[in-house]
PDB file of C-alpha atoms and ligand atoms in Angstrom:
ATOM      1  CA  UNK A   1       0.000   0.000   0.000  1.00 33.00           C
ATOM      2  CA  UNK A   2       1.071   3.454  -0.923  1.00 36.00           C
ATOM      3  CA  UNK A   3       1.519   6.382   1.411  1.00 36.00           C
ATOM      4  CA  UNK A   4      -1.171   8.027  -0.303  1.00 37.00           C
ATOM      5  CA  UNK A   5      -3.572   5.150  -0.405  1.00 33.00           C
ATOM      6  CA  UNK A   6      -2.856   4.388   3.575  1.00 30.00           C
ATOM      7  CA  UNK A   7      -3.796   8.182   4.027  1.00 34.00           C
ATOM      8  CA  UNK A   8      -6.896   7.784   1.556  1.00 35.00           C
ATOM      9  CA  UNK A   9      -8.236   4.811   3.211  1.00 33.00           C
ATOM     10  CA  UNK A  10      -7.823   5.965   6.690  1.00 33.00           C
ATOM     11  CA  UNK A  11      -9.765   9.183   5.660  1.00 37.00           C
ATOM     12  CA  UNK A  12      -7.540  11.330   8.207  1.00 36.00           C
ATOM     13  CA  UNK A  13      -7.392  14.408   6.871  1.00 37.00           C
ATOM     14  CA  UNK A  14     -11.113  14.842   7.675  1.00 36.00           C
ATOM     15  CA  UNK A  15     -11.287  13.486  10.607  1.00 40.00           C
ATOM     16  CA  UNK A  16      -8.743  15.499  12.450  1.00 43.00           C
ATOM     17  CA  UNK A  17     -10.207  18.620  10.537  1.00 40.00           C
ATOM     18  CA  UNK A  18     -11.702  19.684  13.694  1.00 40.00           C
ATOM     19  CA  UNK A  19      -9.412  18.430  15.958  1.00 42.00           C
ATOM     20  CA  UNK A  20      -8.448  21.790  17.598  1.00 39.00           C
ATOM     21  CA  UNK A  21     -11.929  23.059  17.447  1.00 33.00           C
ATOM     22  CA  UNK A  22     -13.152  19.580  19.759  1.00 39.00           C
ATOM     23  CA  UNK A  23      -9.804  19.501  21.851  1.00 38.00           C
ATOM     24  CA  UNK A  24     -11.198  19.844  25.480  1.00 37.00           C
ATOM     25  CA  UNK A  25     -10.734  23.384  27.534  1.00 37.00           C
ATOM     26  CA  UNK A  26      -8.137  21.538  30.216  1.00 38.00           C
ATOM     27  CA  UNK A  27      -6.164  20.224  27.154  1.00 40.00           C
ATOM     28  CA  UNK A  28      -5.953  23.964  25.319  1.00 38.00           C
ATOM     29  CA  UNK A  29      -5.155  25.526  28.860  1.00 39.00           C
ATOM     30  CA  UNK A  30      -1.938  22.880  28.600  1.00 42.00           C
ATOM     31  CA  UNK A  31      -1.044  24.103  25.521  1.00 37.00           C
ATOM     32  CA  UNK A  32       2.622  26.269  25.581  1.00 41.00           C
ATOM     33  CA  UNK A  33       3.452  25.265  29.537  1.00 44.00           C
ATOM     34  CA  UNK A  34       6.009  22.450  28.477  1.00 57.00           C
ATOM     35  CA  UNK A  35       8.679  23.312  26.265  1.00 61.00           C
ATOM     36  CA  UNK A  36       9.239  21.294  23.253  1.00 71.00           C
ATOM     37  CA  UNK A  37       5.121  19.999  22.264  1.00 87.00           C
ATOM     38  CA  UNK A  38       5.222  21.747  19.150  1.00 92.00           C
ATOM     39  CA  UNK A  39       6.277  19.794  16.725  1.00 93.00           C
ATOM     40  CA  UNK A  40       8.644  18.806  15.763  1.00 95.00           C
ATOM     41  CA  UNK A  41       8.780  17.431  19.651  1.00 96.00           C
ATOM     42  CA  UNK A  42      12.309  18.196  21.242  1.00 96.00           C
ATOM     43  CA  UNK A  43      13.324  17.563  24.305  1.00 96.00           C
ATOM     44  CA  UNK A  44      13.015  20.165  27.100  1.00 96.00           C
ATOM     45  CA  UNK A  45      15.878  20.798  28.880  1.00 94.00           C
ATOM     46  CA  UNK A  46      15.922  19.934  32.881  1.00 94.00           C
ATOM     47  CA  UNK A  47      16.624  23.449  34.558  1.00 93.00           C
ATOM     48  CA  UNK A  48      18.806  21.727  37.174  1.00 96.00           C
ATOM     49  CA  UNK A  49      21.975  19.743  37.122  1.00 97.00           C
ATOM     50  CA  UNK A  50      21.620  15.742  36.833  1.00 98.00           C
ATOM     51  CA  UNK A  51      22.810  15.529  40.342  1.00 98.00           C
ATOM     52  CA  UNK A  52      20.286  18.110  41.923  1.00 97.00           C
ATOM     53  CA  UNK A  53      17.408  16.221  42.843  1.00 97.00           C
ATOM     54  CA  UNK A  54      19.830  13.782  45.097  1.00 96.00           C
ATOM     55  CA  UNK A  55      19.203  11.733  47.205  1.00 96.00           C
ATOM     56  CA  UNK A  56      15.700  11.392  46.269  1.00 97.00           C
ATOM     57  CA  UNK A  57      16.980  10.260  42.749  1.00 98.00           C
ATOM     58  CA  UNK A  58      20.791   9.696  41.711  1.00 98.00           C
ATOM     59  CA  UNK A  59      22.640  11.785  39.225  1.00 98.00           C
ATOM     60  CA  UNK A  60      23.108   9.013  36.519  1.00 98.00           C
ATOM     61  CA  UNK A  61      19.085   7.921  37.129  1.00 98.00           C
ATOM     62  CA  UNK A  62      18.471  11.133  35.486  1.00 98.00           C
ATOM     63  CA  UNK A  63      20.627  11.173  32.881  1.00 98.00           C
ATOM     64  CA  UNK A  64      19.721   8.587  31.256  1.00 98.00           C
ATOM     65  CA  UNK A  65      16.036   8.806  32.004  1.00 98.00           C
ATOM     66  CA  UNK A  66      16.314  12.436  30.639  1.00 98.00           C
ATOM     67  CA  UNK A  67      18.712  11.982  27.399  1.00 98.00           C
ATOM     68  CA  UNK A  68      17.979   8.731  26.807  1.00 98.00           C
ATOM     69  CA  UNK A  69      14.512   7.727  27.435  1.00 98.00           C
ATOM     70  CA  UNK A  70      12.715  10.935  26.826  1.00 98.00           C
ATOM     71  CA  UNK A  71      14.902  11.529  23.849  1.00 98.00           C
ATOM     72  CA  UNK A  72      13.600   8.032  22.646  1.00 98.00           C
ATOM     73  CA  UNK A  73      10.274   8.940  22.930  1.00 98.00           C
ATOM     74  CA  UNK A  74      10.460  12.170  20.925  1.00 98.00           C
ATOM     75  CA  UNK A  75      12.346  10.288  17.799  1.00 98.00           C
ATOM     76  CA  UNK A  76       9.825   7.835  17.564  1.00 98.00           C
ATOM     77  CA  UNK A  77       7.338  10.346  17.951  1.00 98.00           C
ATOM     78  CA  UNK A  78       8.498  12.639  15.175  1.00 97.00           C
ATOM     79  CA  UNK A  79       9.347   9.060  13.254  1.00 98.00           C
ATOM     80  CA  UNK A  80       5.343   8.233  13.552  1.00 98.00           C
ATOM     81  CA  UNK A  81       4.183  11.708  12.617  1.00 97.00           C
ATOM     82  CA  UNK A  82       6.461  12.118   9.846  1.00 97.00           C
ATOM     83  CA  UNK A  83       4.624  10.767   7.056  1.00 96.00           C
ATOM     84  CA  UNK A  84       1.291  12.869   8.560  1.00 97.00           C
ATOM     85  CA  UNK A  85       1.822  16.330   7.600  1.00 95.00           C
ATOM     86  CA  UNK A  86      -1.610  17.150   8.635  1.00 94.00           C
ATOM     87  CA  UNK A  87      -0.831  16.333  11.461  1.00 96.00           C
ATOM     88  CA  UNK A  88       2.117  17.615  12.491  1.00 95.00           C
ATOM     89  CA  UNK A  89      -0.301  21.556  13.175  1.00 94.00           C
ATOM     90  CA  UNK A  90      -1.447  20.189  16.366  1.00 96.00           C
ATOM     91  CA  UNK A  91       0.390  20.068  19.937  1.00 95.00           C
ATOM     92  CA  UNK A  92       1.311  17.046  21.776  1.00 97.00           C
ATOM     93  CA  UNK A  93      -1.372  17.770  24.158  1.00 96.00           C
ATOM     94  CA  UNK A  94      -4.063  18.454  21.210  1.00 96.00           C
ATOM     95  CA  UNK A  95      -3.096  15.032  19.306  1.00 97.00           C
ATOM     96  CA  UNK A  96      -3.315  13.297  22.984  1.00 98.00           C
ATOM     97  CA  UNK A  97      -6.440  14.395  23.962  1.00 97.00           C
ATOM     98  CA  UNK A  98      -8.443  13.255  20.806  1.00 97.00           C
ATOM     99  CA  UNK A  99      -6.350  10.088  20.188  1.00 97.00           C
ATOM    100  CA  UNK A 100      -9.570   8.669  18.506  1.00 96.00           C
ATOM    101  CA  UNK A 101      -8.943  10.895  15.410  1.00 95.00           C
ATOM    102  CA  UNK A 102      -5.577   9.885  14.747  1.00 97.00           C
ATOM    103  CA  UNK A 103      -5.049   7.368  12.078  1.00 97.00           C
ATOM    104  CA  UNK A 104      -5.432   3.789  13.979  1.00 97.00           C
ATOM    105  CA  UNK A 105      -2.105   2.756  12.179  1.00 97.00           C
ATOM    106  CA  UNK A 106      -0.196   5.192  13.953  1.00 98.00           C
ATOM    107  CA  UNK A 107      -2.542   5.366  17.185  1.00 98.00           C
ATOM    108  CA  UNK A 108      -0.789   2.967  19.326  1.00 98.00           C
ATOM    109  CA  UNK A 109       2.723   5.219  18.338  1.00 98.00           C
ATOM    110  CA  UNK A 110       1.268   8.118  19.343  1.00 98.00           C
ATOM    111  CA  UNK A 111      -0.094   7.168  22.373  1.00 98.00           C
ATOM    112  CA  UNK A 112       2.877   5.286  23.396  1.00 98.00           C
ATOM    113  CA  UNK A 113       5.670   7.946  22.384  1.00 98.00           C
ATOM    114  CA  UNK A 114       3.538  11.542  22.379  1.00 98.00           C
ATOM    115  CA  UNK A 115       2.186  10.023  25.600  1.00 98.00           C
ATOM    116  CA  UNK A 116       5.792   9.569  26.744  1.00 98.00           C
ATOM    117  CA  UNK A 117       7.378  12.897  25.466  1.00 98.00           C
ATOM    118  CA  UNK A 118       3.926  15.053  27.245  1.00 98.00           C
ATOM    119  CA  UNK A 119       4.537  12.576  30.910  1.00 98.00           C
ATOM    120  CA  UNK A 120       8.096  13.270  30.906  1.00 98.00           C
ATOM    121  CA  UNK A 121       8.139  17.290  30.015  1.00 97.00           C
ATOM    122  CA  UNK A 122       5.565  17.372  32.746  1.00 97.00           C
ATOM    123  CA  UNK A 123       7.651  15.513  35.360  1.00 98.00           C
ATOM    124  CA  UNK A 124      10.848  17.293  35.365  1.00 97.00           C
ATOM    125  CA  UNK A 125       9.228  20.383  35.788  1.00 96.00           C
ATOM    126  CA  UNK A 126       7.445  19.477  38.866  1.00 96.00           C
ATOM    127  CA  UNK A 127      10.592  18.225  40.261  1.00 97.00           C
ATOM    128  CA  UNK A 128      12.970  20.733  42.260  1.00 96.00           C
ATOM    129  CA  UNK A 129      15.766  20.669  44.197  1.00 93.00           C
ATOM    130  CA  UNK A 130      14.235  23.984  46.543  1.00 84.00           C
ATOM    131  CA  UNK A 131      10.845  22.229  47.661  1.00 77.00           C
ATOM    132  CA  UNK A 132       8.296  24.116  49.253  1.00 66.00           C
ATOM    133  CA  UNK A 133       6.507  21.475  51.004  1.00 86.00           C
ATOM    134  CA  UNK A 134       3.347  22.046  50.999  1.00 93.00           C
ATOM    135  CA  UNK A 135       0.962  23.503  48.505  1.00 95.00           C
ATOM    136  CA  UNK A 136      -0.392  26.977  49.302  1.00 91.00           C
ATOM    137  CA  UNK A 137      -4.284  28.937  48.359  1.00 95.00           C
ATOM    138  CA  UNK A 138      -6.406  27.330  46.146  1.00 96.00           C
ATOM    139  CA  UNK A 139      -4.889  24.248  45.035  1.00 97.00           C
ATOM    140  CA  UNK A 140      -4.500  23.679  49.277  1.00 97.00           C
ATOM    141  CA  UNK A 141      -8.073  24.299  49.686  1.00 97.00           C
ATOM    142  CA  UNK A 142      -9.017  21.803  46.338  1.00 98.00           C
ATOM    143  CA  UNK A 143      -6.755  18.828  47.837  1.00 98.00           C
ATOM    144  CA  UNK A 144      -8.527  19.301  51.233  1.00 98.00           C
ATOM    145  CA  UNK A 145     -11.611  19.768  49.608  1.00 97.00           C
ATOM    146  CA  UNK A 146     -11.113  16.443  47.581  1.00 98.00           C
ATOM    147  CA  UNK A 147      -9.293  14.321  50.140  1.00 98.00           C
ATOM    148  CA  UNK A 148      -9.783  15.971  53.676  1.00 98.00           C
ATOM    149  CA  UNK A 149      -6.185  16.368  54.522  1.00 97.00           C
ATOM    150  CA  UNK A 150      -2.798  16.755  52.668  1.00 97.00           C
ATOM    151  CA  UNK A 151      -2.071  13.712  54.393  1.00 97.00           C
ATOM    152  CA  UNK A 152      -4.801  11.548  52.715  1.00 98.00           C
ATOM    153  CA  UNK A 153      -3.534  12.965  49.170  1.00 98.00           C
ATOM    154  CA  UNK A 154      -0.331  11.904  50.240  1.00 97.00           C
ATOM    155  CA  UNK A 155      -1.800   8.207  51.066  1.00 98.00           C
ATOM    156  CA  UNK A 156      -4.048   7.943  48.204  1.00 98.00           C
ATOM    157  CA  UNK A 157      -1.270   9.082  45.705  1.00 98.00           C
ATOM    158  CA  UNK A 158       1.515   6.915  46.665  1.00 98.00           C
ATOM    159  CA  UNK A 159      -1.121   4.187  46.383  1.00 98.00           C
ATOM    160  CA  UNK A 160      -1.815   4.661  43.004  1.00 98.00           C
ATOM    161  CA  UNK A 161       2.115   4.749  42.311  1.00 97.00           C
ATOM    162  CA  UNK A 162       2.242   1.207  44.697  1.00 96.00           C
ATOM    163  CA  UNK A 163      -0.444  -0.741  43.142  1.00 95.00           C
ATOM    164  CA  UNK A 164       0.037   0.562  39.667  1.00 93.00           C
ATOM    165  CA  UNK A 165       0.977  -2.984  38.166  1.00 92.00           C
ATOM    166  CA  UNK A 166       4.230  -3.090  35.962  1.00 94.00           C
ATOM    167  CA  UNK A 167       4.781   0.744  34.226  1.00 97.00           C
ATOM    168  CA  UNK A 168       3.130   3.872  34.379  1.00 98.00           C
ATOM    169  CA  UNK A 169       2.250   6.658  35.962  1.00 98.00           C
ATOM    170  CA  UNK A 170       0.721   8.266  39.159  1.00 98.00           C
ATOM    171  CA  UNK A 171      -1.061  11.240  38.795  1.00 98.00           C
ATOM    172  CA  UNK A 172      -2.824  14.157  40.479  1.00 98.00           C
ATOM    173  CA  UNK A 173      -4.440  15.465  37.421  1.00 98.00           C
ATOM    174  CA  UNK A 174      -8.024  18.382  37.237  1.00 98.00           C
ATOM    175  CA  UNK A 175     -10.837  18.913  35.646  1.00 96.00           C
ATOM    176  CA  UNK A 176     -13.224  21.905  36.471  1.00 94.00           C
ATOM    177  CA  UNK A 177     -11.615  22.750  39.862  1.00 94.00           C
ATOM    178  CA  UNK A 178     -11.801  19.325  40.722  1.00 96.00           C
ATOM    179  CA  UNK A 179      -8.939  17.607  41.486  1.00 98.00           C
ATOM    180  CA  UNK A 180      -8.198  13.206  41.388  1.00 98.00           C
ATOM    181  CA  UNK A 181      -5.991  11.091  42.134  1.00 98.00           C
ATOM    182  CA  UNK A 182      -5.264   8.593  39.903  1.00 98.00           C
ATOM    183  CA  UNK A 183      -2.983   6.533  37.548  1.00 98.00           C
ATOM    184  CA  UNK A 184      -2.128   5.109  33.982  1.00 98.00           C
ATOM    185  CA  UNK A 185      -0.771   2.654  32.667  1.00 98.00           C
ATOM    186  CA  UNK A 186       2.352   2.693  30.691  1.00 98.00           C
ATOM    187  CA  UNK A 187       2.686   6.290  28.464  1.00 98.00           C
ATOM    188  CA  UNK A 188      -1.299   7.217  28.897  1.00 98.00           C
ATOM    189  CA  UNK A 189      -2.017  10.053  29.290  1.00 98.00           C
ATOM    190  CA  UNK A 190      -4.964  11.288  31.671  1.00 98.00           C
ATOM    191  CA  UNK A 191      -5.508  13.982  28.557  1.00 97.00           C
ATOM    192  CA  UNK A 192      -6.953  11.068  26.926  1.00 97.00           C
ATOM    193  CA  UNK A 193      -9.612  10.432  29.369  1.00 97.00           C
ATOM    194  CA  UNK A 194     -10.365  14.383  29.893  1.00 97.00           C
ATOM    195  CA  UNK A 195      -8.109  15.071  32.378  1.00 97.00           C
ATOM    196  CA  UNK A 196      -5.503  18.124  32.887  1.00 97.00           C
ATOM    197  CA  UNK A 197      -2.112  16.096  35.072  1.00 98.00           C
ATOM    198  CA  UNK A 198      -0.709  19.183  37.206  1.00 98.00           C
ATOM    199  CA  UNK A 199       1.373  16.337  39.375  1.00 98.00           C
ATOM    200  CA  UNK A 200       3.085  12.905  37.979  1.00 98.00           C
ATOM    201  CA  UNK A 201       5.346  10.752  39.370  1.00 98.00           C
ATOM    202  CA  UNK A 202       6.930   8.243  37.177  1.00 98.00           C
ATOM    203  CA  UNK A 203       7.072   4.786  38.009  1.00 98.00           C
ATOM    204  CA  UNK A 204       8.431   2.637  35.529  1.00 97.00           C
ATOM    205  CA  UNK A 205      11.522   1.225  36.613  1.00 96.00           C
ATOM    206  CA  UNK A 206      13.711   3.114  34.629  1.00 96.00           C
ATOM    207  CA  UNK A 207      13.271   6.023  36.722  1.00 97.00           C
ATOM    208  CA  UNK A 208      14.116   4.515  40.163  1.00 97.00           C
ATOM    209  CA  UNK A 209      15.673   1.113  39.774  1.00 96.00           C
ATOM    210  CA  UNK A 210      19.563   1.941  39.940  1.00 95.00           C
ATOM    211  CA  UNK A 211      19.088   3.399  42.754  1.00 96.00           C
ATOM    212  CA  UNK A 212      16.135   1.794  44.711  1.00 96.00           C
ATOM    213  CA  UNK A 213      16.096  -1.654  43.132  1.00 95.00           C
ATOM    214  CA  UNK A 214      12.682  -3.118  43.822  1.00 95.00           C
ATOM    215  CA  UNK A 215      11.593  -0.445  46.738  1.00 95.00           C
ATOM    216  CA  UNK A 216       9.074   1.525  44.638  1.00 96.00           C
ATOM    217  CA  UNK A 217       7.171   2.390  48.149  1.00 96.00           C
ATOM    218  CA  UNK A 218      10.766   4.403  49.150  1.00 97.00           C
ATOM    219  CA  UNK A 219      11.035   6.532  45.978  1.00 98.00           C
ATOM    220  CA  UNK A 220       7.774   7.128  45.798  1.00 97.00           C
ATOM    221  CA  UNK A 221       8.075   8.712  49.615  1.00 96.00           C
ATOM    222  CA  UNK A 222      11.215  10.316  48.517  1.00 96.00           C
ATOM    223  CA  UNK A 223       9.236  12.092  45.819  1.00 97.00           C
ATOM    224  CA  UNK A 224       7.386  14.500  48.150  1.00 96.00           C
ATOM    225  CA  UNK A 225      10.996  15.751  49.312  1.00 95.00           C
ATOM    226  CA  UNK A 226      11.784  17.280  45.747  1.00 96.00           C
ATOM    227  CA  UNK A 227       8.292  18.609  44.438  1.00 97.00           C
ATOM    228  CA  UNK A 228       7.899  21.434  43.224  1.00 96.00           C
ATOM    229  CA  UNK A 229       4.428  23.029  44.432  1.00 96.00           C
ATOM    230  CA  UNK A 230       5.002  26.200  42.607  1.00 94.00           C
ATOM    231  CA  UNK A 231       4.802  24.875  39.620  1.00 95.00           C
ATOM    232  CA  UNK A 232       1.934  22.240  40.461  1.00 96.00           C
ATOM    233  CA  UNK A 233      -0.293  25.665  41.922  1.00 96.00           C
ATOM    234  CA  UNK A 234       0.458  27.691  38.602  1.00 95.00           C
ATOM    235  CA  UNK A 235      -0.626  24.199  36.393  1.00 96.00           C
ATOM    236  CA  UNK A 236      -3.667  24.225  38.705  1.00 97.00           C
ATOM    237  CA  UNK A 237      -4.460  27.887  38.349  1.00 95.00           C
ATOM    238  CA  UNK A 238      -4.075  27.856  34.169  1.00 93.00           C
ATOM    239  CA  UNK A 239      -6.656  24.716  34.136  1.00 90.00           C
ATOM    240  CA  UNK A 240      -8.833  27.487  35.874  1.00 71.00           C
TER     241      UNK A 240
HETATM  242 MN1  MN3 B 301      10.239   7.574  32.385  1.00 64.48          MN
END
């Protein structure tokens, strides 16, 4: 099959006609906050040295997980859009949240590698070695509004990152001023179900396992020593 037959067949260009137009509020709101979603994808650069975030997670955890793994995601990204011109107008965050309109022989790509490139810009800039513990005004009063305490968030998140089965994600992610708790599986994206993520922590074992081995529980508790609630409040406040 040609390129121009697969395109034909597929009917794409129609389809995704009215992709921006039916891309969800939360997913526009996302749109220009990470670095790098325009196509093509590139990868966003840390802010901090490879070593900052230790102890919580080792200097050569995040170099590979940052020039290596997210790097890998954004070439097979750009690799899967690349015979798509129109597609390549839309975001990362557009194309994730209406997955349904990209061609099904590329779909799994997409959600796999897009997926990956969005999680990972998101994580490393909720990550900081100058935490400021807590989180202040409204997102405070949504996360007590949601959960009761700070505490319970705290419980209920590194849950999701415990019993999250093989790779993924844990996530506190919004919707109209309603915040959840929550994870994916694999590269998902809580975009594709809706949702805006303000907070992830990455769980697949590339991101912890030189240094923690099998004790997901401890670097998911080391987590809340190097977030960056700054950035998770000003997320929160562009969802609106
Ligand atoms: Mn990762």
């Amino acid at each position: 099959m040609t390129r121009r037959t697969l395109i034909k067949s597929l009917g794409a260009g129609a389809a995704l006609a009215g992709l921006g137009i039916t891309a969800p509020r939360e997913a526009r709101a996302a749109v220009g906050a990470p670095a790098g979603t325009s196509q093509p994808f590139t990868l966003p650069p840390l802010g901090y040295d490879f070593a900052a975030l230790e102890p919580a997670i080792d200097a050569q955890t995040m170099r590979i997980h940052h020039g290596k793994h997210h790097q890998g995601y954004i070439n097979n990204a750009n690799k899967a859009l690349a015979d798509y011109p129109q597609l390549q107008k839309f975001t990362a965050e557009q194309l994730l949240a209406d997955l349904n309109a990209v061609p099904a022989v590329i779909r799994t790509a997409v959600r796999n590698n897009v997926g990956g490139h969005v999680n990972h810009s998101l994580f490393w800039r909720v990550l900081t070695p100058h935490t400021g513990g807590e989180p202040q005004g409204a997102l405070a009063n949504a996360i007590v509004r949601e959960f009761r305490s700070f505490e319970n968030f705290q419980s209920k998140f590194a849950a999701e990152a415990g019993n999250r089965f093989g790779s993924g994600w844990a996530w506190l992610s919004v919707k109209g001023g309603v915040v959840r708790v929550h994870s994916t599986a694999n590269q998902d994206s809580p975009l594709s179900e809706g949702w805006t993520p303000i907070l992830g922590l990455d769980v697949w074992e590339h991101a912890y396992y030189l240094h923690y081995q099998n004790r997901r529980a401890d670097y998911a508790r080391a987590f809340w020593s190097i977030v960056n609630w700054d950035e998770v409040a000003a997320r929160f406040a562009a969802v609106g």
